[in-house]
Protein backbone atom coordinates (compact mmCIF):
# COMPACT_ATOMS: atom_id res chain seq x y z
CA MET A 1 2.33 28.89 2.28
CA SER A 2 4.88 30.84 0.27
CA ASN A 3 7.28 27.90 0.22
CA HIS A 4 4.72 25.88 -1.73
CA HIS A 5 5.95 27.16 -5.09
CA HIS A 6 6.99 24.78 -7.83
CA PRO A 7 10.76 24.44 -7.49
CA PHE A 8 11.16 22.67 -10.83
CA PRO A 9 10.37 23.57 -14.45
CA VAL A 10 6.89 22.52 -15.59
CA SER A 11 5.36 21.96 -18.99
CA SER A 12 3.41 24.83 -20.49
CA SER A 13 0.13 25.67 -18.80
CA PHE A 14 -1.73 24.64 -21.96
CA GLN A 15 -0.21 21.14 -21.89
CA PHE A 16 -0.92 20.93 -18.20
CA ALA A 17 -4.55 22.00 -18.73
CA CYS A 18 -4.92 19.32 -21.44
CA ILE A 19 -3.50 16.63 -19.16
CA LEU A 20 -5.75 17.74 -16.33
CA LEU A 21 -8.79 17.84 -18.59
CA SER A 22 -8.09 14.36 -19.93
CA LEU A 23 -7.72 13.11 -16.35
CA LEU A 24 -11.03 14.69 -15.36
CA LEU A 25 -12.79 13.24 -18.38
CA LEU A 26 -11.26 9.77 -18.07
CA PRO A 27 -10.61 8.92 -14.44
CA LEU A 28 -9.24 5.37 -14.49
CA PRO A 29 -11.15 4.06 -11.50
CA ARG A 30 -14.57 4.98 -12.88
CA PRO A 31 -15.10 2.01 -15.23
CA ALA A 32 -14.11 -0.25 -12.35
CA LEU A 33 -16.72 1.24 -10.04
CA SER A 34 -19.50 0.19 -12.36
CA LEU A 35 -18.02 -3.29 -12.89
CA SER A 36 -18.31 -4.41 -9.28
CA GLN A 37 -20.52 -7.50 -9.06
CA CYS A 38 -20.86 -7.48 -5.28
CA THR A 39 -24.06 -9.07 -4.05
CA LYS A 40 -23.01 -9.02 -0.37
CA PRO A 41 -21.86 -5.98 1.61
CA PRO A 42 -18.08 -5.89 1.12
CA ILE A 43 -16.05 -6.37 4.31
CA ILE A 44 -12.30 -5.83 4.12
CA PHE A 45 -9.54 -6.18 6.69
CA ASN A 46 -6.16 -4.77 5.74
CA PHE A 47 -2.76 -5.47 7.31
CA GLY A 48 0.32 -3.54 6.28
CA ASP A 49 2.58 -0.50 6.44
CA SER A 50 2.52 3.09 5.16
CA ASN A 51 1.57 1.96 1.66
CA SER A 52 -1.92 1.24 3.01
CA ASP A 53 -2.14 3.19 6.30
CA THR A 54 -5.32 5.32 6.19
CA GLY A 55 -4.59 7.12 9.47
CA GLY A 56 -3.36 4.45 11.89
CA LEU A 57 -0.13 6.24 12.82
CA VAL A 58 -1.98 9.46 13.64
CA ALA A 59 -4.67 7.60 15.60
CA GLY A 60 -2.17 5.33 17.33
CA ILE A 61 0.49 7.73 18.52
CA GLY A 62 -0.90 11.14 17.65
CA PHE A 63 1.95 11.79 15.20
CA PRO A 64 1.05 14.80 13.05
CA VAL A 65 0.84 14.24 9.29
CA ASN A 66 0.40 17.76 7.91
CA LEU A 67 -0.74 19.26 4.63
CA PRO A 68 0.13 19.15 1.77
CA ASN A 69 -0.49 15.44 2.51
CA GLY A 70 -4.09 14.84 1.44
CA ARG A 71 -4.39 18.01 -0.66
CA THR A 72 -5.60 16.36 -3.90
CA PHE A 73 -8.66 14.34 -2.96
CA PHE A 74 -9.47 14.94 0.70
CA ARG A 75 -8.45 18.63 0.76
CA ARG A 76 -7.11 18.00 4.26
CA SER A 77 -4.64 15.64 5.87
CA THR A 78 -6.18 12.29 6.77
CA GLY A 79 -2.98 10.65 8.01
CA ARG A 80 -2.30 9.09 4.62
CA LEU A 81 1.23 9.57 3.28
CA SER A 82 0.18 10.78 -0.16
CA ASP A 83 -1.39 13.81 -1.75
CA GLY A 84 -4.60 11.80 -2.11
CA ARG A 85 -5.94 8.28 -2.21
CA LEU A 86 -3.93 5.11 -1.70
CA LEU A 87 -4.39 1.77 -3.46
CA ILE A 88 -6.53 0.50 -0.59
CA ASP A 89 -8.88 3.48 -1.08
CA PHE A 90 -9.33 2.76 -4.79
CA LEU A 91 -9.88 -0.93 -4.05
CA CYS A 92 -12.62 -0.06 -1.54
CA GLN A 93 -14.26 2.34 -3.98
CA SER A 94 -14.20 -0.32 -6.71
CA VAL A 95 -16.55 -2.49 -4.62
CA LYS A 96 -18.65 0.52 -3.58
CA THR A 97 -17.77 0.41 0.10
CA SER A 98 -16.70 3.35 2.22
CA LEU A 99 -12.98 3.90 2.80
CA LEU A 100 -11.49 1.75 5.56
CA ASN A 101 -11.07 3.37 8.94
CA PRO A 102 -7.95 2.70 10.98
CA TYR A 103 -8.56 0.14 13.74
CA LEU A 104 -6.94 2.57 16.18
CA ASP A 105 -9.50 5.32 15.50
CA SER A 106 -11.48 5.84 18.70
CA VAL A 107 -14.22 8.09 17.31
CA GLY A 108 -16.35 8.38 14.23
CA THR A 109 -16.49 4.77 13.06
CA THR A 110 -18.47 1.58 13.61
CA PHE A 111 -16.26 -0.69 11.45
CA THR A 112 -19.27 -2.19 9.64
CA ASN A 113 -17.20 -2.66 6.46
CA GLY A 114 -14.04 -3.95 8.16
CA ALA A 115 -10.98 -2.22 9.56
CA ASN A 116 -7.49 -1.18 8.59
CA PHE A 117 -4.70 -2.41 10.88
CA ALA A 118 -1.88 -0.98 8.74
CA VAL A 119 0.42 1.55 10.39
CA VAL A 120 3.28 3.59 8.93
CA GLY A 121 6.67 1.96 9.50
CA SER A 122 5.31 -1.51 10.23
CA SER A 123 7.32 -4.61 9.40
CA THR A 124 7.09 -8.31 10.24
CA LEU A 125 10.26 -8.35 12.38
CA PRO A 126 11.02 -7.75 15.15
CA LYS A 127 7.80 -9.26 16.49
CA TYR A 128 5.82 -7.75 19.38
CA VAL A 129 6.85 -4.22 18.42
CA PRO A 130 4.01 -1.82 17.68
CA PHE A 131 2.79 -2.25 15.03
CA SER A 132 4.43 -5.35 13.61
CA LEU A 133 2.37 -7.76 11.52
CA ASN A 134 1.74 -10.16 14.39
CA ILE A 135 0.55 -7.28 16.61
CA GLN A 136 -1.85 -6.27 13.82
CA VAL A 137 -3.14 -9.84 13.60
CA ASN A 138 -3.53 -9.99 17.40
CA GLN A 139 -5.52 -6.76 17.21
CA PHE A 140 -7.73 -8.35 14.55
CA LEU A 141 -8.27 -11.48 16.68
CA ARG A 142 -9.37 -9.31 19.60
CA PHE A 143 -11.58 -7.21 17.30
CA ARG A 144 -13.23 -10.38 15.98
CA THR A 145 -13.83 -11.86 19.44
CA ARG A 146 -15.23 -8.57 20.78
CA SER A 147 -17.46 -8.00 17.73
CA LEU A 148 -18.97 -11.47 17.97
CA GLN A 149 -19.52 -11.13 21.75
CA LEU A 150 -21.38 -7.88 21.25
CA PHE A 151 -23.27 -9.15 18.19
CA HIS A 152 -24.53 -12.18 20.12
CA ALA A 153 -25.45 -9.87 23.02
CA GLY A 154 -27.81 -8.05 20.67
CA PHE A 155 -25.78 -5.04 19.53
CA PRO A 156 -26.79 -4.12 15.97
CA ASN A 157 -24.57 -3.24 12.99
CA LEU A 158 -21.65 -5.43 14.00
CA ILE A 159 -19.91 -7.97 11.79
CA ASP A 160 -21.23 -11.48 12.45
CA ASP A 161 -19.60 -14.90 11.94
CA GLN A 162 -20.63 -15.03 8.29
CA GLY A 163 -19.27 -11.53 7.75
CA PHE A 164 -15.84 -12.56 9.03
CA ARG A 165 -15.95 -15.69 6.85
CA ASP A 166 -16.88 -13.75 3.72
CA ALA A 167 -14.48 -10.88 4.36
CA LEU A 168 -11.39 -10.18 2.28
CA TYR A 169 -8.06 -10.16 4.14
CA ILE A 170 -5.40 -8.01 2.45
CA ILE A 171 -1.73 -8.43 3.38
CA ASP A 172 0.58 -5.68 2.13
CA ILE A 173 3.83 -5.76 4.09
CA GLY A 174 7.54 -6.54 3.74
CA GLN A 175 8.99 -3.37 2.23
CA ASN A 176 10.20 -2.06 5.59
CA ASP A 177 11.81 -5.39 6.49
CA ILE A 178 14.04 -5.12 3.42
CA ALA A 179 14.59 -1.36 3.64
CA ASP A 180 15.44 -1.49 7.37
CA SER A 181 18.02 -4.22 6.75
CA PHE A 182 19.78 -2.06 4.15
CA ALA A 183 19.49 0.96 6.48
CA LYS A 184 21.38 -1.02 9.13
CA ASN A 185 24.21 -1.41 6.60
CA PHE A 186 23.62 -5.13 6.20
CA SER A 187 25.29 -6.57 3.12
CA TYR A 188 23.07 -7.74 0.27
CA THR A 189 23.72 -11.34 1.38
CA GLN A 190 22.65 -10.56 4.96
CA VAL A 191 19.50 -8.82 3.72
CA VAL A 192 18.52 -11.81 1.59
CA ARG A 193 19.31 -14.21 4.44
CA ARG A 194 16.61 -12.54 6.57
CA ILE A 195 13.88 -12.91 3.93
CA PRO A 196 12.74 -16.47 4.85
CA SER A 197 12.06 -15.26 8.43
CA VAL A 198 9.86 -12.48 7.03
CA ILE A 199 7.97 -14.97 4.84
CA ILE A 200 7.33 -17.19 7.91
CA GLU A 201 5.68 -14.21 9.67
CA ILE A 202 3.38 -13.65 6.69
CA LYS A 203 2.57 -17.37 6.65
CA ASN A 204 1.76 -17.25 10.38
CA ALA A 205 -0.53 -14.26 9.83
CA ILE A 206 -2.51 -15.96 7.05
CA LYS A 207 -2.71 -19.18 9.10
CA ALA A 208 -3.98 -17.33 12.21
CA ILE A 209 -6.74 -15.65 10.18
CA TYR A 210 -7.57 -18.92 8.39
CA ASP A 211 -7.87 -20.71 11.75
CA GLN A 212 -10.56 -18.15 12.71
CA GLY A 213 -12.57 -18.80 9.55
CA GLY A 214 -10.99 -16.37 7.06
CA ARG A 215 -10.91 -17.90 3.57
CA LYS A 216 -10.27 -15.05 1.16
CA PHE A 217 -6.81 -13.49 0.97
CA TRP A 218 -5.31 -10.82 -1.27
CA VAL A 219 -1.52 -10.58 -0.95
CA HIS A 220 0.52 -7.73 -2.43
CA ASN A 221 4.20 -8.24 -3.09
CA THR A 222 6.64 -5.40 -2.51
CA GLY A 223 7.50 -2.68 -5.01
CA PRO A 224 10.87 -1.65 -6.48
CA LEU A 225 12.23 0.13 -3.42
CA GLY A 226 15.50 0.77 -5.27
CA CYS A 227 13.58 3.35 -7.34
CA LEU A 228 12.43 5.40 -4.33
CA PRO A 229 13.96 8.91 -4.26
CA GLN A 230 14.57 8.47 -0.51
CA LYS A 231 16.81 5.42 -1.08
CA LEU A 232 18.53 7.01 -4.08
CA SER A 233 19.33 10.18 -2.14
CA MET A 234 21.31 8.15 0.39
CA VAL A 235 23.84 6.63 -2.01
CA GLN A 236 26.62 8.20 -4.04
CA SER A 237 25.36 9.33 -7.43
CA SER A 238 28.34 7.68 -9.13
CA SER A 239 27.16 4.34 -7.76
CA LYS A 240 27.84 1.36 -10.00
CA ASP A 241 24.71 -0.16 -8.50
CA LEU A 242 22.29 1.83 -10.70
CA ASP A 243 20.22 0.04 -13.34
CA PRO A 244 19.34 1.54 -16.78
CA TYR A 245 16.47 3.54 -15.24
CA GLY A 246 18.60 4.95 -12.41
CA CYS A 247 17.28 2.63 -9.68
CA LEU A 248 19.41 0.77 -7.11
CA SER A 249 19.89 -2.77 -8.41
CA SER A 250 20.75 -4.39 -5.06
CA TYR A 251 17.57 -3.03 -3.40
CA ASN A 252 15.43 -4.14 -6.31
CA THR A 253 17.05 -7.56 -6.54
CA ALA A 254 16.41 -8.11 -2.82
CA ALA A 255 12.77 -7.06 -3.36
CA ARG A 256 12.48 -9.58 -6.22
CA VAL A 257 13.95 -12.37 -4.04
CA PHE A 258 11.35 -11.53 -1.38
CA ASN A 259 8.61 -11.51 -4.03
CA SER A 260 9.57 -14.89 -5.48
CA LYS A 261 9.52 -16.44 -2.00
CA LEU A 262 6.16 -14.78 -1.28
CA LEU A 263 4.71 -16.19 -4.52
CA GLN A 264 6.03 -19.62 -3.53
CA LEU A 265 4.40 -19.26 -0.09
CA CYS A 266 1.03 -18.37 -1.65
CA GLN A 267 1.24 -21.42 -3.93
CA GLU A 268 2.12 -23.72 -1.01
CA MET A 269 -0.68 -22.34 1.17
CA ARG A 270 -3.21 -22.74 -1.65
CA SER A 271 -2.39 -26.45 -1.86
CA GLU A 272 -2.50 -26.81 1.95
CA MET A 273 -5.71 -24.83 2.47
CA LYS A 274 -7.87 -26.17 -0.34
CA ASP A 275 -10.97 -24.20 0.64
CA ALA A 276 -9.13 -20.85 0.72
CA THR A 277 -8.57 -18.39 -2.13
CA ILE A 278 -5.14 -16.76 -1.93
CA VAL A 279 -4.44 -14.21 -4.65
CA TYR A 280 -0.88 -12.94 -5.12
CA VAL A 281 -0.57 -9.55 -6.83
CA ASP A 282 2.64 -8.47 -8.56
CA ILE A 283 2.81 -4.83 -7.45
CA TYR A 284 6.53 -4.80 -8.29
CA ALA A 285 5.95 -5.40 -12.01
CA ILE A 286 3.27 -2.71 -12.15
CA LYS A 287 5.37 -0.08 -10.36
CA TYR A 288 8.60 -0.87 -12.20
CA ASP A 289 6.80 -0.57 -15.54
CA LEU A 290 5.41 2.79 -14.39
CA ILE A 291 8.94 4.06 -13.71
CA ALA A 292 10.61 2.48 -16.77
CA ASN A 293 7.89 3.83 -19.09
CA SER A 294 6.98 6.95 -17.14
CA SER A 295 6.61 9.23 -20.17
CA LYS A 296 4.17 6.77 -21.76
CA TYR A 297 1.95 7.25 -18.71
CA GLY A 298 2.35 11.03 -18.76
CA PHE A 299 4.80 11.29 -15.86
CA SER A 300 8.00 13.31 -15.75
CA SER A 301 11.00 12.87 -13.42
CA PRO A 302 10.03 9.38 -12.21
CA LEU A 303 12.78 9.36 -9.58
CA MET A 304 12.04 12.79 -8.11
CA ALA A 305 9.71 13.52 -5.20
CA CYS A 306 6.94 16.08 -5.70
CA CYS A 307 7.05 17.10 -2.04
CA GLY A 308 10.45 17.35 -0.38
CA TYR A 309 13.53 19.50 -0.41
CA GLY A 310 16.68 19.95 -2.44
CA GLY A 311 15.50 19.99 -6.05
CA PRO A 312 16.78 17.64 -8.75
CA PRO A 313 17.67 14.86 -9.11
CA TYR A 314 15.60 13.44 -6.23
CA ASN A 315 14.20 16.41 -4.25
CA TYR A 316 14.57 14.41 -1.05
CA ASN A 317 16.24 15.49 2.16
CA ILE A 318 15.79 13.37 5.27
CA LYS A 319 15.97 16.54 7.43
CA VAL A 320 13.16 18.34 5.56
CA PRO A 321 10.41 15.78 4.91
CA CYS A 322 7.15 16.63 3.19
CA GLY A 323 4.79 18.53 5.51
CA GLN A 324 7.58 19.78 7.76
CA PRO A 325 8.80 23.42 7.81
CA GLY A 326 10.84 24.34 4.73
CA HIS A 327 9.55 21.69 2.35
CA GLN A 328 8.88 22.52 -1.27
CA VAL A 329 6.02 20.99 -3.21
CA CYS A 330 5.25 20.75 -6.92
CA SER A 331 2.13 22.34 -8.36
CA GLU A 332 -1.09 20.46 -7.75
CA GLY A 333 -1.82 17.92 -10.44
CA ALA A 334 1.79 17.83 -11.66
CA ARG A 335 2.69 14.46 -13.10
CA TYR A 336 4.96 12.95 -10.50
CA ILE A 337 5.06 9.27 -9.53
CA SER A 338 6.67 9.87 -6.14
CA TRP A 339 4.84 12.05 -3.66
CA ASP A 340 7.31 12.38 -0.80
CA GLY A 341 10.26 10.22 -1.84
CA ILE A 342 8.78 7.01 -0.40
CA HIS A 343 5.06 6.97 -1.24
CA TYR A 344 3.19 7.40 -4.51
CA THR A 345 1.00 10.25 -5.68
CA GLU A 346 -2.71 9.71 -6.20
CA ALA A 347 -2.07 10.00 -9.96
CA ALA A 348 0.42 7.10 -9.81
CA ASN A 349 -1.80 5.07 -7.47
CA THR A 350 -4.68 5.49 -9.95
CA ILE A 351 -2.67 3.75 -12.67
CA VAL A 352 -1.38 1.02 -10.33
CA PHE A 353 -4.98 0.40 -9.30
CA SER A 354 -6.23 0.12 -12.88
CA LYS A 355 -3.52 -2.48 -13.61
CA ILE A 356 -4.51 -4.49 -10.52
CA LEU A 357 -8.13 -4.51 -11.72
CA SER A 358 -7.04 -5.95 -15.07
CA THR A 359 -6.13 -9.23 -13.24
CA VAL A 360 -3.08 -9.56 -15.52
CA TYR A 361 -0.78 -9.20 -12.49
CA SER A 362 -2.73 -11.58 -10.22
CA THR A 363 -1.96 -15.24 -9.55
CA PRO A 364 -4.41 -16.84 -9.99
CA ARG A 365 -6.08 -14.32 -12.32
CA THR A 366 -8.93 -13.35 -10.02
CA ARG A 367 -11.14 -10.28 -10.03
CA PHE A 368 -10.77 -8.11 -6.96
CA ASP A 369 -14.49 -8.32 -6.15
CA PHE A 370 -14.39 -12.15 -5.98
CA PHE A 371 -14.94 -12.11 -2.21
CA CYS A 372 -18.30 -10.33 -2.27
CA ARG A 373 -19.97 -12.06 -5.19
CA GLY A 374 -22.37 -14.97 -5.06
């Protein structure tokens, strides 16, 4: 483990101890845990990509996700691409339910509180490619049919019809659709031209779940991918495309176009499906604020990965990803937003989560636990 030294300068150990102590004394999720008003057992189904994959890639194709992934909270790798918990984990904890197991896990779970269909790298297009959004929805439809068959045959502890009706359905996808388009050297115009097709896939997913009785939806928009160290490491540093905070404007503008169309979709579907609740959450605004005002939140080097290779400015090298031989990782508890150049640290996810709970970024302004109350 000798390569796990801190390759960058850190604040004095006293400052670090103070920050750590304040974090231990005031963990942001704790007030939320006591606020949950759930009267019914929370059931959550999640669809998405690596931002919410709790082990689907590892379970699905056996791909190894090594330490230091998972070092902060789990003390082992769980297949999450972070040093600790993801947003989906904090959301589950806020309604006092156990963390969601990947649908593809074959052992150790009964899925009584739902399932996570998200898998690293997933997008909406192309369809019928593991594990695109429509494949995830198809998996859910089969899971639902099979659960109800077994429930009606007398198997205990399975989700029944009412459980599926009361469940929350989280959709958190789209980032890879935009990122992959840029990676294929599409022009900004070409990238934006593909966005309506992505939105249609999300609409189809919500409609398919609604048609099977789902009525409660929680839809995350996509974050500022132009601020990801991975993206920044791939362009010339003299790029005229950088905004005042050092992020790629074209990537972020494309993300905002996607987000505005997603918001529009949610509004349209709310008027079409009067008996459904569809909450749109502005993850972009939360994450961009975190980067723009990083020092206010106690973070340093907002555009640099904690775990990667190459040092400043981004510490990202596509040939030496986090967890692979040769990587360097910052000291545990260091105040980085980016974990591996693409995904957030638990410390950053904690703040994003607390902002989601505030309901300020939700349209309509709805508490997260709305689906399990009453």
